Short mmCIF file of C-alpha atoms in Angstrom, two decimals:
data_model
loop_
_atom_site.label_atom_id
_atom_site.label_comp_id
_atom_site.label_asym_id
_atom_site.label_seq_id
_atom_site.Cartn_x
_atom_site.Cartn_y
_atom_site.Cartn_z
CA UNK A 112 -9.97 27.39 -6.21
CA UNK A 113 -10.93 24.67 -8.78
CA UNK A 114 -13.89 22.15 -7.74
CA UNK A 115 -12.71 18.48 -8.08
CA UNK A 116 -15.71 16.03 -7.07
CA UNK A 117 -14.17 13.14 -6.04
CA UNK A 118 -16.85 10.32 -7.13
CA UNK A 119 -17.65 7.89 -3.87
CA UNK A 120 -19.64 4.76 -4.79
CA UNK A 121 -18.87 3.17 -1.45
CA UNK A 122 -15.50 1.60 -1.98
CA UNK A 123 -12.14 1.39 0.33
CA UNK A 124 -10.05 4.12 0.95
CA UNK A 125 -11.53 7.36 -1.01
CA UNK A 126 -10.51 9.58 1.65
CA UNK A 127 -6.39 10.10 0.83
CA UNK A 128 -6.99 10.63 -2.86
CA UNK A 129 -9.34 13.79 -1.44
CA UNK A 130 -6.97 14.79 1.26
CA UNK A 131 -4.30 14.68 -1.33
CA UNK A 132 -6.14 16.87 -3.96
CA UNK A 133 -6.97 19.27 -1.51
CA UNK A 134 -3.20 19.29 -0.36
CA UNK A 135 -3.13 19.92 -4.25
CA UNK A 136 -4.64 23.00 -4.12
CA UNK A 137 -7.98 21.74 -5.19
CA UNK A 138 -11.28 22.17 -3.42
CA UNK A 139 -11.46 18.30 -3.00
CA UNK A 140 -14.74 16.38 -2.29
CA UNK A 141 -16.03 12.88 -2.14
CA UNK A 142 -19.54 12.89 -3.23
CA UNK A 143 -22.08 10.36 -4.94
CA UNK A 144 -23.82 12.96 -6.25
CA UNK A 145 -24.23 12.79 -10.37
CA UNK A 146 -25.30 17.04 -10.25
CA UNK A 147 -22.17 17.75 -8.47
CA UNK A 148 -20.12 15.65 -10.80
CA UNK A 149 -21.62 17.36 -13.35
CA UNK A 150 -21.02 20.47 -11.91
CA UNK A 151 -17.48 20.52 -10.71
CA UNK A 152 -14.60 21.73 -12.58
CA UNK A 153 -12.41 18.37 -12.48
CA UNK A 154 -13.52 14.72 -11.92
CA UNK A 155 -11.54 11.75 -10.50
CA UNK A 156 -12.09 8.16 -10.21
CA UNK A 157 -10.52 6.31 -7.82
CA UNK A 158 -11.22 2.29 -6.95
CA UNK A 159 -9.16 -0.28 -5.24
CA UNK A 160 -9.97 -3.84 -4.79
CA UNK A 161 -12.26 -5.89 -7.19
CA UNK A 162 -12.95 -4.87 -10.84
CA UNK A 163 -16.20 -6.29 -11.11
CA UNK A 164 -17.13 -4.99 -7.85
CA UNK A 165 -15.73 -1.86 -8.49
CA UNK A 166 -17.99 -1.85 -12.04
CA UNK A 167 -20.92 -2.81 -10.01
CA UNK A 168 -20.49 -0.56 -7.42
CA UNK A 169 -20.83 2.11 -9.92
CA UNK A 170 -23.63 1.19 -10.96
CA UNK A 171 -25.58 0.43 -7.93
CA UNK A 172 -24.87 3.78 -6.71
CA UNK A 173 -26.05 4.90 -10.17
CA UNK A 174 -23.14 6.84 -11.12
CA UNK A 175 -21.95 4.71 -14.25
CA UNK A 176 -24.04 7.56 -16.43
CA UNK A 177 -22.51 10.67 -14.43
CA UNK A 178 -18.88 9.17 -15.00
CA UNK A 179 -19.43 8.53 -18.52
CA UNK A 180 -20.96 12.19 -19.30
CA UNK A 181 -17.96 13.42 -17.39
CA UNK A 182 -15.18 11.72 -19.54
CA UNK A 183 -16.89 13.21 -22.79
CA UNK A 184 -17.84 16.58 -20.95
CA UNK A 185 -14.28 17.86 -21.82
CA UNK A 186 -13.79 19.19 -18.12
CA UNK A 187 -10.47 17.13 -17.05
CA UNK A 188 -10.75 14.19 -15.71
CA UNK A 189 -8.29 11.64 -13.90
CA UNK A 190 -8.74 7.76 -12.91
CA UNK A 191 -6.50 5.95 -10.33
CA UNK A 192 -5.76 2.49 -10.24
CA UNK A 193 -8.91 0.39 -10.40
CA UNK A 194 -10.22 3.49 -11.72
CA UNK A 195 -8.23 3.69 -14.36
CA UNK A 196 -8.93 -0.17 -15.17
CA UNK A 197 -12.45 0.64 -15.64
CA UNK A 198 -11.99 3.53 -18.37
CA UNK A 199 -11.16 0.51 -20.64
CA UNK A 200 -13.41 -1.72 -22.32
CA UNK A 201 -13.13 -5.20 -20.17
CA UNK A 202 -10.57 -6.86 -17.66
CA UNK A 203 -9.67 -10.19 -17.28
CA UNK A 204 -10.28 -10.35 -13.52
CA UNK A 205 -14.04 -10.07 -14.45
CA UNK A 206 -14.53 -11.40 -17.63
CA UNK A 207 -18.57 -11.02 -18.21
CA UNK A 208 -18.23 -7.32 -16.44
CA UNK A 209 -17.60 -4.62 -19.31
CA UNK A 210 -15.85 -1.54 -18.43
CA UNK A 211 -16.82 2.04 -19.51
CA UNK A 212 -15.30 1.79 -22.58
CA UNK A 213 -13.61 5.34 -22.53
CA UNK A 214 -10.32 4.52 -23.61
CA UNK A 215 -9.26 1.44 -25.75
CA UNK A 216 -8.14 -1.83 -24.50
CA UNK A 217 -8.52 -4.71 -21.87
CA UNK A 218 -6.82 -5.10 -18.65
CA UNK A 219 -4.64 -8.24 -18.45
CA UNK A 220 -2.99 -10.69 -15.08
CA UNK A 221 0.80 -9.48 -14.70
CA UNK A 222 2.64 -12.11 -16.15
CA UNK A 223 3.34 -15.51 -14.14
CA UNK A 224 7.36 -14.32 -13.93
CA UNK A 225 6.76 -11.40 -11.42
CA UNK A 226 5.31 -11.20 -7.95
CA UNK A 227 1.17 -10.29 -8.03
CA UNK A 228 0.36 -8.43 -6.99
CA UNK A 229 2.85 -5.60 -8.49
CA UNK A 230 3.11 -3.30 -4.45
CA UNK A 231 5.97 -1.59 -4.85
CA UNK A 232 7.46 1.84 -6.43
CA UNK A 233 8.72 2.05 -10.14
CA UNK A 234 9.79 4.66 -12.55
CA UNK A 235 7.82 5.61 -15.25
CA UNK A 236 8.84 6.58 -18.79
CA UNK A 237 6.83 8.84 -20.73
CA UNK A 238 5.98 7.93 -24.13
CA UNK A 239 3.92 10.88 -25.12
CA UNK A 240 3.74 14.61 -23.99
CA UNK A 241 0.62 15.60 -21.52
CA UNK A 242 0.01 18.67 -19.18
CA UNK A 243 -0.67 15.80 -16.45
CA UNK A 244 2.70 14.10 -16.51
CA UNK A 245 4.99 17.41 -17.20
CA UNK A 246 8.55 16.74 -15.29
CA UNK A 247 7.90 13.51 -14.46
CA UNK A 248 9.45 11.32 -16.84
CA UNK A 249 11.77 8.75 -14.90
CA UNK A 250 10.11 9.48 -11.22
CA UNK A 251 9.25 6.67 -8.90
CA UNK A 252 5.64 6.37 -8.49
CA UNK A 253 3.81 3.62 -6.11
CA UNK A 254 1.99 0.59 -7.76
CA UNK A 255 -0.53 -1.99 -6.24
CA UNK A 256 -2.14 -4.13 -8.98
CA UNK A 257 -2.45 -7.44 -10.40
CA UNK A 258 -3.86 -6.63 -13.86
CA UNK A 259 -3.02 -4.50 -16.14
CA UNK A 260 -3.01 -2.65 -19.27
CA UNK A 261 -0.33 -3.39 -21.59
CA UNK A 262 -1.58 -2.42 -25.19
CA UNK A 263 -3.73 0.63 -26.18
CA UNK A 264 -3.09 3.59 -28.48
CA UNK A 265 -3.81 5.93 -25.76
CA UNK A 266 -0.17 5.36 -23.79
CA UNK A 267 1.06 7.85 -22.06
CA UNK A 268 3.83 6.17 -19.71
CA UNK A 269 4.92 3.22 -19.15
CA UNK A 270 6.84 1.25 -16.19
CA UNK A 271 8.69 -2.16 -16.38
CA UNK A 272 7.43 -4.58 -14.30
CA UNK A 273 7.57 -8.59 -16.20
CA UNK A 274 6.49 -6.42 -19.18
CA UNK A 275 5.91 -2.94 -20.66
CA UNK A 276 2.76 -2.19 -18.23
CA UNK A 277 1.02 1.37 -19.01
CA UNK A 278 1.51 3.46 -16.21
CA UNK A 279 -0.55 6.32 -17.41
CA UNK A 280 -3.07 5.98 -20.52
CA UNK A 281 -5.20 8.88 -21.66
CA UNK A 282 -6.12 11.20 -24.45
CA UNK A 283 -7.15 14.82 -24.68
CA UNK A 284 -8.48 15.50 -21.18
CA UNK A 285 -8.87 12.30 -20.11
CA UNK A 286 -5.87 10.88 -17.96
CA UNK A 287 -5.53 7.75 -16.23
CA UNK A 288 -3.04 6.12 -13.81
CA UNK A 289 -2.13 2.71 -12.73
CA UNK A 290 -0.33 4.12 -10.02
CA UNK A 291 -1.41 5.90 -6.57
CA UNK A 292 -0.40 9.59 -7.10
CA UNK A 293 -1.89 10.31 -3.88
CA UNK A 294 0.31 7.53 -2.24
CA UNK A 295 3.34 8.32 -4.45
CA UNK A 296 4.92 10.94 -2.21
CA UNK A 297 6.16 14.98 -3.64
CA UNK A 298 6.14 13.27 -7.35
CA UNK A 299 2.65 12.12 -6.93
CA UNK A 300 1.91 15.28 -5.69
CA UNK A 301 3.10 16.76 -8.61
CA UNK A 302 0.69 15.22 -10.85
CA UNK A 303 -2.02 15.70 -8.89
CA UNK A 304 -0.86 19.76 -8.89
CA UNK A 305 -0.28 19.10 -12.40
CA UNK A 306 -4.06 17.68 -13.09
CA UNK A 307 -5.55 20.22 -10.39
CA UNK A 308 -3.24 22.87 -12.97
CA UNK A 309 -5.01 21.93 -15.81
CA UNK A 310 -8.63 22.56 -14.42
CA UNK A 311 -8.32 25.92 -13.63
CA UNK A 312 -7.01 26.88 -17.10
CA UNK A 313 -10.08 24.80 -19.12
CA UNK B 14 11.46 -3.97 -12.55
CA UNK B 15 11.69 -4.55 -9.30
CA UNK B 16 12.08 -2.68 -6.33
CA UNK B 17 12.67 -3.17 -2.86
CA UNK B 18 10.79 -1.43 -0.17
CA UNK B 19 12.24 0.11 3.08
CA UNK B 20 9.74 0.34 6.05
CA UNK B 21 9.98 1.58 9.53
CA UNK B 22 7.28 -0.04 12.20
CA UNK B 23 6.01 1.99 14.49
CA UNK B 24 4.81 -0.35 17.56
CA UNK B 25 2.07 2.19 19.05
CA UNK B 26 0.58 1.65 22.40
CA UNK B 27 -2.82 3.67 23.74
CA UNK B 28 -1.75 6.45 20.68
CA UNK B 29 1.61 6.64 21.93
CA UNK B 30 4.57 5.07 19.78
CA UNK B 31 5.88 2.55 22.42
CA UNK B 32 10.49 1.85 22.16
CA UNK B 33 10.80 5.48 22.61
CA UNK B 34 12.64 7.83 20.00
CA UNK B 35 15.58 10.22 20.00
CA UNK B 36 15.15 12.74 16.90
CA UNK B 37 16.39 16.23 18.88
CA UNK B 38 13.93 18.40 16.89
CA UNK B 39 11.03 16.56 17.23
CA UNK B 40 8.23 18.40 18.77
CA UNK B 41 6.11 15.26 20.19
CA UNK B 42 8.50 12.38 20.16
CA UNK B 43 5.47 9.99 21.43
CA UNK B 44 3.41 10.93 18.48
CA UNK B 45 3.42 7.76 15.83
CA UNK B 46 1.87 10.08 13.31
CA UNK B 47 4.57 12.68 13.73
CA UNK B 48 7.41 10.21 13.30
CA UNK B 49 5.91 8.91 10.38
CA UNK B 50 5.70 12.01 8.68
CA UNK B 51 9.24 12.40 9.53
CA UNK B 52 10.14 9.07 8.04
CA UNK B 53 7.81 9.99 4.63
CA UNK B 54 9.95 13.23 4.45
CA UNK B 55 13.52 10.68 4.73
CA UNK B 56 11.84 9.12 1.89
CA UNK B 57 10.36 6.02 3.38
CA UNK B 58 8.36 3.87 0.99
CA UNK B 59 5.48 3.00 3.41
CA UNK B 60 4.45 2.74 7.35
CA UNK B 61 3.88 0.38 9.44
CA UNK B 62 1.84 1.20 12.83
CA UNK B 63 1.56 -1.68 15.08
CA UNK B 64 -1.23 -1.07 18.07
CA UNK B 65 0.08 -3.09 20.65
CA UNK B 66 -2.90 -2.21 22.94
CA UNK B 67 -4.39 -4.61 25.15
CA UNK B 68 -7.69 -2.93 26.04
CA UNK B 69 -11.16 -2.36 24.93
CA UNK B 70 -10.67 1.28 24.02
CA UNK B 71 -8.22 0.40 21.42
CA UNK B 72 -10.84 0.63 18.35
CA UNK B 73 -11.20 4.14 18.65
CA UNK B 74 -7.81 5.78 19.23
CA UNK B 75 -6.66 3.55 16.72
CA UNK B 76 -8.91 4.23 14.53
CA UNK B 77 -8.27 8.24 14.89
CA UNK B 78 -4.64 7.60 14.71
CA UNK B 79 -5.00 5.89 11.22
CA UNK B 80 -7.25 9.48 10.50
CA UNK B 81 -4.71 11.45 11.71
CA UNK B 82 -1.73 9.41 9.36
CA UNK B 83 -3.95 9.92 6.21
CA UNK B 84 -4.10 13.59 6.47
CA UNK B 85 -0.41 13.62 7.22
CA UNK B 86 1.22 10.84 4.76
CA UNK B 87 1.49 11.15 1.67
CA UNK B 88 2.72 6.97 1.01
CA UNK B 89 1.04 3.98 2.00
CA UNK B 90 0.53 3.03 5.67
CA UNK B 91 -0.43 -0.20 7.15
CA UNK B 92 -2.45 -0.39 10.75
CA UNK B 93 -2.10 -3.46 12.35
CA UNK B 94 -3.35 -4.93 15.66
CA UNK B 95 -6.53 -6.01 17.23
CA UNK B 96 -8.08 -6.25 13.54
CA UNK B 97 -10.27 -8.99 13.69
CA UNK B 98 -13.54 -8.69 11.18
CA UNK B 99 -14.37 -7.13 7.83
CA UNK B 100 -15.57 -4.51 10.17
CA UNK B 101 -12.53 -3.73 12.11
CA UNK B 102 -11.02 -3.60 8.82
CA UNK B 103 -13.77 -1.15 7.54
CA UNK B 104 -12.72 1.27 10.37
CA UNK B 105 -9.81 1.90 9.42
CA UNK B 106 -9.57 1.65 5.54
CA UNK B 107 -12.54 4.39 5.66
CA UNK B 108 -10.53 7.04 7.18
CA UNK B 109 -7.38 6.17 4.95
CA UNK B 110 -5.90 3.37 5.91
CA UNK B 111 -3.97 1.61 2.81
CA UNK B 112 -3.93 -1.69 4.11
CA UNK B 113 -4.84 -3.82 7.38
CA UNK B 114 -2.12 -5.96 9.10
CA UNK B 115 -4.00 -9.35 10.64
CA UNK B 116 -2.14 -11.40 12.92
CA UNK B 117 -3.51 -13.85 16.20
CA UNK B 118 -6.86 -13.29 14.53
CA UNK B 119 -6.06 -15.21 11.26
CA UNK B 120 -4.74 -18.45 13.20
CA UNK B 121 -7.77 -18.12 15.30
CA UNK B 122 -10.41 -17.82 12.39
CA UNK B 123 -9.03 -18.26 8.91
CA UNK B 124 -11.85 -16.74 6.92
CA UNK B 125 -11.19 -13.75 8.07
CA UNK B 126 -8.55 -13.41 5.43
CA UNK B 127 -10.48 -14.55 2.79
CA UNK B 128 -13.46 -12.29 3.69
CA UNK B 129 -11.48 -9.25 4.23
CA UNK B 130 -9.83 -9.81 0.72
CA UNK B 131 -12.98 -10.40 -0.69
CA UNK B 132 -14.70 -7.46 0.50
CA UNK B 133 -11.79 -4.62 -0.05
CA UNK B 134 -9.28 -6.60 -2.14
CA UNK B 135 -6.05 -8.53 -1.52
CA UNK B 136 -3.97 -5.33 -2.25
CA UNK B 137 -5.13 -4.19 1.70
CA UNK B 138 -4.74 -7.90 3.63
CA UNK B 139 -1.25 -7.99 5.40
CA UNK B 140 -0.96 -11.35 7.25
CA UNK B 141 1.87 -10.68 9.98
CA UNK B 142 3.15 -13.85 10.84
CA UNK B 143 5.81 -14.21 14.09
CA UNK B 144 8.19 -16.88 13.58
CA UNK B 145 10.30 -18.94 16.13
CA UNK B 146 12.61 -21.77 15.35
CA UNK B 147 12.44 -25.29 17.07
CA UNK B 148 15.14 -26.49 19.44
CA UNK B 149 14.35 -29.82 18.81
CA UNK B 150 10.83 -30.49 20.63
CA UNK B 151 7.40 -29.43 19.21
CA UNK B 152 5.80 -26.89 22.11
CA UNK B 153 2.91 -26.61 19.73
CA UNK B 154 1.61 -30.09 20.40
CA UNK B 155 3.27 -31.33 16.82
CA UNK B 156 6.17 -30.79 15.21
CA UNK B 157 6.93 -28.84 11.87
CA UNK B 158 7.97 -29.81 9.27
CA UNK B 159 10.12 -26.69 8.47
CA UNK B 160 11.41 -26.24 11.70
CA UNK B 161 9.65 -22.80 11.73
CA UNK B 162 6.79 -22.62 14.34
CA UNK B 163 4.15 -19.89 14.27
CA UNK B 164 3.56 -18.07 17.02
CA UNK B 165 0.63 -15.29 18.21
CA UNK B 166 -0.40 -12.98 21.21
CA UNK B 167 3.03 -11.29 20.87
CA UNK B 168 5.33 -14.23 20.55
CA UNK B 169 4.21 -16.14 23.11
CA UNK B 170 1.56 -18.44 22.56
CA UNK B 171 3.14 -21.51 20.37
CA UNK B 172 0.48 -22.92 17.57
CA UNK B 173 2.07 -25.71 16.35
CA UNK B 174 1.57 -24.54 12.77
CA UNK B 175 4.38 -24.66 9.86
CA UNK B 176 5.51 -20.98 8.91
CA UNK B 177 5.97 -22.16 5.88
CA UNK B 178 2.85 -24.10 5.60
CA UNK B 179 0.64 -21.38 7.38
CA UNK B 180 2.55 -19.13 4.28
CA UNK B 181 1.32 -20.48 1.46
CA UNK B 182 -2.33 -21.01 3.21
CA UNK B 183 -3.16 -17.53 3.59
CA UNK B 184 -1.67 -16.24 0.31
CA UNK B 185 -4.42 -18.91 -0.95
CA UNK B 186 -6.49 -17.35 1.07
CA UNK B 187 -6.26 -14.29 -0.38
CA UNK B 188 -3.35 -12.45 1.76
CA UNK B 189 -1.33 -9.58 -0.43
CA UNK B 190 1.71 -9.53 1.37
CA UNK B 191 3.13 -11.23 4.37
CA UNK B 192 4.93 -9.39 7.42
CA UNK B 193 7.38 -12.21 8.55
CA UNK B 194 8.83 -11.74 11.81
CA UNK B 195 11.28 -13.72 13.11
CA UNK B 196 10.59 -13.95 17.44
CA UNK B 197 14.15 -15.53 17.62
CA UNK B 198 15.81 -12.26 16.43
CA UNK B 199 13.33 -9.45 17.82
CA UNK B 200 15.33 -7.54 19.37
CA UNK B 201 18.86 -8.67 19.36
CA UNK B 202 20.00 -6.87 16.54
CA UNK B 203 22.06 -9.86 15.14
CA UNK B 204 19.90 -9.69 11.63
CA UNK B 205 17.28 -11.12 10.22
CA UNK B 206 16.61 -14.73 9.78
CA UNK B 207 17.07 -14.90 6.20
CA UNK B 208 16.84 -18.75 6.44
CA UNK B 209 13.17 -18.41 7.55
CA UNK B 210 12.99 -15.57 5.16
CA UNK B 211 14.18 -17.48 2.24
CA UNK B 212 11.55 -20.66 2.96
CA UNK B 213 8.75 -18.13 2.54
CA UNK B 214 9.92 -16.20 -0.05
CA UNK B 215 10.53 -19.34 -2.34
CA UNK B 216 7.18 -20.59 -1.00
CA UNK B 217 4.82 -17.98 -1.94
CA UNK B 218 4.23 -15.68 -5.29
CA UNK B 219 3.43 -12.64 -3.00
CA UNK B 220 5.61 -10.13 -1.34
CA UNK B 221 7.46 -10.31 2.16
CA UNK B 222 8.70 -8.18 4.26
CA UNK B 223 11.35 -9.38 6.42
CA UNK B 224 11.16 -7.88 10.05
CA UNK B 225 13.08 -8.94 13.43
CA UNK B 226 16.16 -8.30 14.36
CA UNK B 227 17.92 -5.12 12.20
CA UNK B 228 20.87 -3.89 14.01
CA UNK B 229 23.15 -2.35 11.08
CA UNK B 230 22.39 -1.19 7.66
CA UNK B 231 24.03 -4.14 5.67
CA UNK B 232 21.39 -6.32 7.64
CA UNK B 233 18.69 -4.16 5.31
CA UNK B 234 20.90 -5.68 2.79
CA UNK B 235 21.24 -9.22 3.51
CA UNK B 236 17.08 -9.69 4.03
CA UNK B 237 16.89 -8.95 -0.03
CA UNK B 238 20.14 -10.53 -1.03
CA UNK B 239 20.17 -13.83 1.48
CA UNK B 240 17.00 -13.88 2.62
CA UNK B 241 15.17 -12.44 -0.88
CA UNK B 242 12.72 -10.30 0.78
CA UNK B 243 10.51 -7.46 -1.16
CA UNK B 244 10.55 -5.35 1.88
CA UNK B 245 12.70 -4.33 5.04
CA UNK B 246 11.34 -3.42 7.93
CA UNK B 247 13.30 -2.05 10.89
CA UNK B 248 13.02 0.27 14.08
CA UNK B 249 14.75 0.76 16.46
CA UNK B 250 17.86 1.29 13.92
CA UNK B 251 15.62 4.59 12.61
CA UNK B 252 13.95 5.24 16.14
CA UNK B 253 16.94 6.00 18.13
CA UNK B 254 18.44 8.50 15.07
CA UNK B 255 21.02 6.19 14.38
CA UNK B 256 20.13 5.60 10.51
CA UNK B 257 17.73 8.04 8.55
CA UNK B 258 15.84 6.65 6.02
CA UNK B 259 18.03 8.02 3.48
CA UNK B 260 21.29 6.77 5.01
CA UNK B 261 19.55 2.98 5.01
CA UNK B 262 18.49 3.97 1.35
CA UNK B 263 22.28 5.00 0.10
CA UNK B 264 23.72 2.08 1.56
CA UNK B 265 21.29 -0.45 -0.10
CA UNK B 266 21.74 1.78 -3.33
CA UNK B 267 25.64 1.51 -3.32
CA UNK B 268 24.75 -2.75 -2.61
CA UNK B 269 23.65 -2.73 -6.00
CA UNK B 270 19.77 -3.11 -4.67
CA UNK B 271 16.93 -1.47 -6.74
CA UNK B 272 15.01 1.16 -4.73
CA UNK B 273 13.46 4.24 -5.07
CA UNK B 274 16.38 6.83 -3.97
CA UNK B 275 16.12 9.04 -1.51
CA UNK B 276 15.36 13.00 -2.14
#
């Protein structure tokens, strides 16, 4: 049974994203521990809440390092939500707080014509093949965000919501998702199988 | 796009869902976390648990219940009831809670909004807010200017604050969504008030879910078409076995409504 270390730097609710991967088939755990990041055979980031907070969180706990070397480690590795906001290289909720600069781009406010923040379920579209997001083209997955990516080369999906918002960016190993899979019922499952898939073949 | 949520509310009372239920091949009908799993497999879009407990023991079999859910549930539940501090709030996000449901509290002490938001993020703050109309006299001590009074403690202490008013100030405040029950149809199955439902809506950029009052599916209907909720929330329609999820779900699909269909 893969190893996914589940990286806890003290933020909300860590504990369905672990219950979820385990449900995944995953040995699932939350640690703040940079060797067992290191060590495991998948990461994930999750974060909810504040972007800035979330940034500084991570490095408070000292783990900014750990989930760097894990992104470029070429074990897989996923982000969710917030988590996925901080791969990029700023957001506008926290202007003077860079990101981790894994994957290009800046996370933007959802546009002033739509509800914020986004808390709802939406289809995604896939725009570009990955092992992660196999069979799920056009499934309902559930979103709770203000901000957003909307442009970077590394697109994987994309939903509709006041404007093409990327649902799921990543390249080579690296996936990300705006979305909760853990929240989003058997389809979010399925990713999460999908991504928990993927680390035992690497 | 957007979509419209359906959500059954689970009033729970010392760990025991309170209204009863009538699903034959349920093995613990009193069990909220049970039913909910029952209503995630019907394809519900989230959960609401309401503790309705009036005791000093509530923290902790609340705050097992909300354990219990996130082992369970696989979509987003919301605990509400007796949360009155970041720390109450702590509880139960830590052990997988998605989101906290503040009612009497926030009239009380309106920080608490605000500092909940600020400490986990508006995403978890749910502000329930239970509505009655005015006949005519203020029994608040003033009178509204929308005709909407806000009540707490269950409907039936009168505040004297504007629904619509008290609305917009916690979504300042850094509410994500608003639960807005209506008092006046609690219960009598006649609908929702989509007139109240409508004054919020129109006041506020953040989501509401209409609750109070759901006694046929096309009511599920009429909260997003009259009253232009985000959200339904209903009961006793999906308690009893009258409706399954995915019954409500085809009906608001063959409306015309945008939601995620049922399995």
């Amino acid at each position: 049974m893969p190893t996914i270390a589940v990286i806890d730097y003290g933020i909300g609710n860590l504990r369905s994203a672990e219950k979820a991967l385990t449900r995944a088939g995953a040995d699932a755990r939350l640690t703040n521990d940079p060797a067992a990041i290191s060590a495991a055979d998948g990461v994930v980031l999750p974060g909810v809440g504040n972007f800035g907070r979330c940034i500084q969180r991570l490095h408070d706990e000292g783990l900014a390092d750990a989930t760097r070397a894990a992104t470029i480690s070429g074990r897989p590795f996923l982000g969710i939500c917030v988590g996925m906001q901080m791969l990029f290289e700023s957001s506008d909720e926290s202007p003077d707080v860079p990101g981790l600069g894994v994957l290009p781009g800046r996370v933007e406010l959802l546009p002033d014509t739509v509800k914020r923040p986004q808390m709802q379920w939406n289809p995604i579209s896939t725009t570009a093949p990955h092992i992660v997001t196999r069979d799920l083209d056009g499934t309902w997955m559930y979103f709770v965000h203000s901000y957003a990516v909307t442009a970077t080369t590394a697109v994987l999906a994309t939903c509709d919501y006041g404007a093409k918002v990327v649902a799921v960016a990543g390249r080579d190993q690296i996936v990300a998702t705006q979305f909760h899979p853990e929240k989003s019922g058997r389809h979010g499952m399925k990713l999460l199988q999908n991504f928990v898939g993927q680390t035992e073949q690497s | 796009m957007k979509s419209v949520r359906v959500i059954p509310c689970l009033d729970v009372d010392k760990g025991r869902v309170v209204k009863g239920v009538n699903f034959v091949d349920i093995r613990d009908a009193g069990d909220p976390v049970e039913l909910a799993s029952r209503y995630d497999q019907q394809g519900a879009d989230e959960v609401i648990f309401l503790d309705i407990t009036a005791s000093s023991e509530r923290r902790d079999t609340t705050v097992e219940m909300a354990r219990r859910a996130a082992e369970e549930l696989f979509i987003p539940f919301t605990v509400g009831g007796g949360v009155r501090s970041v720390e109450d709030a702590r509880s139960l996000l830590r052990v997988g809670a998605d989101k906290v449901g503040i009612n009497s509290a926030a009239v009380e002490r309106p920080d608490v909004v605000g500092e909940i938001a600020a400490e986990f993020g508006s995403q978890c703050v749910v502000v329930a807010i239970d509505v009655k109309r005015q006949d005519g006299l203020a029994r608040g001590g003033s009178d509204v200017p929308s005709g909407f009074e806000v009540f707490v403690h269950g409907g039936r202490t009168p505040t004297g604050i504007d629904a619509v008013a008290w609305a917009i100030e916690v979504a300042e405040r850094g509410a994500g969504e608003l639960l807005l029950t209506s008092m006046d149809g609690d219960g009598t199955r006649d609908g929702y008030d989509n007139v109240l439902n409508r004054a919020v809506s129109n006041a506020v950029n953040i989501p509401v879910i209409a609750s109070g009052g759901v006694g046929t599916l096309q009511h599920l209907v009429e909260g997003v078409t009259q009253g232009g909720a985000d959200a339904v929330l209903a009961a006793s329609i999906f308690h009893f076995g009258e409706h399954t999820i995915a019954d409500a779900k085809q009906h608001m699909l063959n409306a015309g409504l945008v939601l995620r269909p049922p399995d």
